[in-house]
Coordinates of C-alpha atoms in Angstrom, one line a residue:
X1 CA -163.7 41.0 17.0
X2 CA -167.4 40.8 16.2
X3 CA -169.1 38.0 14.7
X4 CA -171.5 38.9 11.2
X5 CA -174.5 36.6 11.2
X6 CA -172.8 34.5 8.7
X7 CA -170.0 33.3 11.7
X8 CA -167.2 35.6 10.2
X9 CA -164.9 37.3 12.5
X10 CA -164.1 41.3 11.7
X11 CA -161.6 43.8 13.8
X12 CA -163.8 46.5 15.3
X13 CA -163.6 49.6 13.8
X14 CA -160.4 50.9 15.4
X15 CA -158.3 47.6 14.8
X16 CA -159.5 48.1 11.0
X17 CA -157.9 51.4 11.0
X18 CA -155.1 49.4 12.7
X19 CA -154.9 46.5 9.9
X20 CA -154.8 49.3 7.3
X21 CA -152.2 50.9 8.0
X22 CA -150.0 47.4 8.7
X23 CA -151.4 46.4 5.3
X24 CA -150.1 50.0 3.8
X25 CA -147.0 49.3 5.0
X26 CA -146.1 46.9 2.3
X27 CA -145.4 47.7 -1.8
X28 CA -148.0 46.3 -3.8
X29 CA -148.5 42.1 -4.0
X30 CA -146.1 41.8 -1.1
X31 CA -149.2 42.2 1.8
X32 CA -148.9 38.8 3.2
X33 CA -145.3 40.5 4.9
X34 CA -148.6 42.0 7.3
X35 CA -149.5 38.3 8.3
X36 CA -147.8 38.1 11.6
X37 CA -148.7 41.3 13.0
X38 CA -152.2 41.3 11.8
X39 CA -152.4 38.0 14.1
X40 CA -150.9 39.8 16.8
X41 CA -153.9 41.7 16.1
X42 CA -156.3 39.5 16.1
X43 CA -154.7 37.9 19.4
X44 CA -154.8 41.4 21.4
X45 CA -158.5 41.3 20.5
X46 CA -159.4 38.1 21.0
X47 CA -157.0 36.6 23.4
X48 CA -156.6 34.2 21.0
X49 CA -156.9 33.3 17.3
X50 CA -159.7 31.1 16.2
X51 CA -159.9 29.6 12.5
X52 CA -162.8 32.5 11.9
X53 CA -160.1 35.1 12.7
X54 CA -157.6 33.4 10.9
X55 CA -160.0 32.8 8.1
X56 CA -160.6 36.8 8.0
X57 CA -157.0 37.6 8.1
X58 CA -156.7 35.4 5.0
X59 CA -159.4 37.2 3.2
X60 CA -158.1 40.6 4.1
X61 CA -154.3 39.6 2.6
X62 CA -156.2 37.6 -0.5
X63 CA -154.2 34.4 0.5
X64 CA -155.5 31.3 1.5
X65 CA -156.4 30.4 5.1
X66 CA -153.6 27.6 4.7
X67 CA -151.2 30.3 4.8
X68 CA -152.3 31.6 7.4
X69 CA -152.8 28.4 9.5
X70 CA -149.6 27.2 8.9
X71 CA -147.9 30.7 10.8
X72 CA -150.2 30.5 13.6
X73 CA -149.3 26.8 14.0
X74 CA -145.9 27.1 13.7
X75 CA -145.0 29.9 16.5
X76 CA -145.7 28.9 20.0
X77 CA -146.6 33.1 20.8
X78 CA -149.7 32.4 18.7
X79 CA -152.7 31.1 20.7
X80 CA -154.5 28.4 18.5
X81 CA -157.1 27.5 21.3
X82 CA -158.6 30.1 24.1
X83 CA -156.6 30.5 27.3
X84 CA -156.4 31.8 30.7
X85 CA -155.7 35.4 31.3
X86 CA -152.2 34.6 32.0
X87 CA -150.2 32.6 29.8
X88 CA -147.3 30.5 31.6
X89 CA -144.9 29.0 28.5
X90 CA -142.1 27.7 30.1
X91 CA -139.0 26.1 28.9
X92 CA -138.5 22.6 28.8
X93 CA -135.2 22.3 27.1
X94 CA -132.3 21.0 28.6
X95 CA -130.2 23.3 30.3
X96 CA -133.7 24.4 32.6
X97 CA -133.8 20.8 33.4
X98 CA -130.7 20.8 34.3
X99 CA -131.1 23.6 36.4
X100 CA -134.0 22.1 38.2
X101 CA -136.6 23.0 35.6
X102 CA -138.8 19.2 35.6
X103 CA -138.9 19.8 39.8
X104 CA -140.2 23.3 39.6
X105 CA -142.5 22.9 36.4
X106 CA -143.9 19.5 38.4
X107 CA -144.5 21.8 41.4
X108 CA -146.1 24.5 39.3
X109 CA -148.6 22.3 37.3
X110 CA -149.3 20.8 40.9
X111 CA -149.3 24.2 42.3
X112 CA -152.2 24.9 39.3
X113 CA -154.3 21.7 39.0
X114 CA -153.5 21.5 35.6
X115 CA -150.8 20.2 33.3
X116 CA -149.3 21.6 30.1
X117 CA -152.3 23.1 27.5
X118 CA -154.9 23.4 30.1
X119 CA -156.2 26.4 31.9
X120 CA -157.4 26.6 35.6
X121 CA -161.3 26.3 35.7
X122 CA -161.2 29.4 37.2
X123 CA -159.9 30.8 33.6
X124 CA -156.7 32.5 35.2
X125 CA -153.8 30.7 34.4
X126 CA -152.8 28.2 31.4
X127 CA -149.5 26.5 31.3
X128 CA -148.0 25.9 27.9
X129 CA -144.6 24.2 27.3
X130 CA -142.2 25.9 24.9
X131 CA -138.9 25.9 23.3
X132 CA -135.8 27.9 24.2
X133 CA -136.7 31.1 26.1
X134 CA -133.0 32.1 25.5
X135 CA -132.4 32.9 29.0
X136 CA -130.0 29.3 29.7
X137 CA -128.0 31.0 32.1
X138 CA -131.0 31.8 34.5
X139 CA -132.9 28.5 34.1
X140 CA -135.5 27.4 35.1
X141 CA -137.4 30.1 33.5
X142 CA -140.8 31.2 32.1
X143 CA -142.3 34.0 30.7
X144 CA -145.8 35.6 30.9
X145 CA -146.4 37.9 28.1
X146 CA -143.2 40.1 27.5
X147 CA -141.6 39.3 30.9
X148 CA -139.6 36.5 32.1
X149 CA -139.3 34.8 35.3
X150 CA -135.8 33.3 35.9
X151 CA -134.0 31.3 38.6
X152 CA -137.4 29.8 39.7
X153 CA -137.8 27.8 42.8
X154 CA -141.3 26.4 44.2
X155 CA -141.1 29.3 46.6
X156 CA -140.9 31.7 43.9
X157 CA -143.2 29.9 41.2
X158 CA -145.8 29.9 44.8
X159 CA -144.7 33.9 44.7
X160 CA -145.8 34.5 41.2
X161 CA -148.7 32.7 41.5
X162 CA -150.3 34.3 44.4
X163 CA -149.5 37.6 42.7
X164 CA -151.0 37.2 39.8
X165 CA -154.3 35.3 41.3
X166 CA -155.2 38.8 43.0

C-alpha cells in the first residue's frame, strides 16, 4: 500500500489490477461478496490491516467502513494490529489442553519472551491464541500461515523456533 498525503491507504498498481478483477467477479450490487479477499489483499501487502486499509476497502465496495470492521474483527486470520513476520495462533481449546497444550503453549511464550498478542522486539515472532485449528486428534497444535504444527512438545516448539529465527 502507499499512503496519499491525505493518510489514505491505496493497493499499488498491480494489487489494483488484482482488486478489479475480484471486484468483477461479482453481478452488479453484490461487490461486498469481494470483502474478504480484498482483505486478504490488503494483508499480503501490508502484513496487516490497518483502519486506513480497511477504510479504502470500504470506499472501493461503496459500503461503510463498519462493514468492513466488523469482518476483520470477527476472523482471527485477519491481522487488526502489525505483527511479527511469523504469526504463531495456537489452539487453546480443550482437547489441546488436554493433550498437553497449557504446558507447551507456557513453554513457548517463555521460549519467546512474550505472551499472547505480543511480538518479540526483534519483530520475528507474535503469538496469537485462537479457536479450533480442527486438528483435535494431533493436539497440541499451531499453525503458521497455511501449515500446521501438530503433536508439539517443548522439544519440538524449541525445533520450530530455532528454524524459523534463521
Amino acid at each position: 500500500m502507499t499512503t496519499e498525503s491525505n493518510n489514505s491507504v491505496q493497493f499499488t498498481p498491480d494489487r489494483l489490477a488484482k482488486a478489479q478483477e475480484i471486484i468483477a467477479r461479482y453481478p452488479e450490487g453484490k461487490q461486498k461478496s469481494a470483502l474478504l479477499p480484498l482483505l486478504h489483499l490488503l494483508q499480503e501487502q501490508e502484513g496487516w490491516t490497518s483502519t486506513e486499509g480497511m477504510d479504502y476497502i470500504a470506499r472501493m465496495l461503496n459500503i461503510q467502513p463498519i462493514e468492513v470492521y466488523e469482518v476483520a474483527t470477527f476472523y482471527t486470520m485477519y491481522h487488526i494490529k502489525p505483527v511479527g513476520k511469523h504469526v504463531i495462533e495456537y489452539c487453546r481449546t480443550g482437547p489441546c489442553c488436554l493433550m498437553g497444550g497449557e504446558e507447551v503453549y507456557a513453554h513457548l511464550k517463555q521460549r519467546l519472551g512474550i505472551d499472547t498478542g505480543q511480538t518479540t522486539v526483534d519483530g520475528r515472532f507474535t503469538l496469537k491464541e485462537v479457536e479450533c485449528l480442527a486438528a483435535c486428534g494431533m493436539g497440541p497444535v499451531f499453525q503458521i500461515r497455511e501449515k500446521y504444527y501438530m503433536n508439539l512438545t517443548n522439544e519440538r516448539v524449541d525445533e520450530i523456533i530455532d528454524e524459523l529465527s534463521k
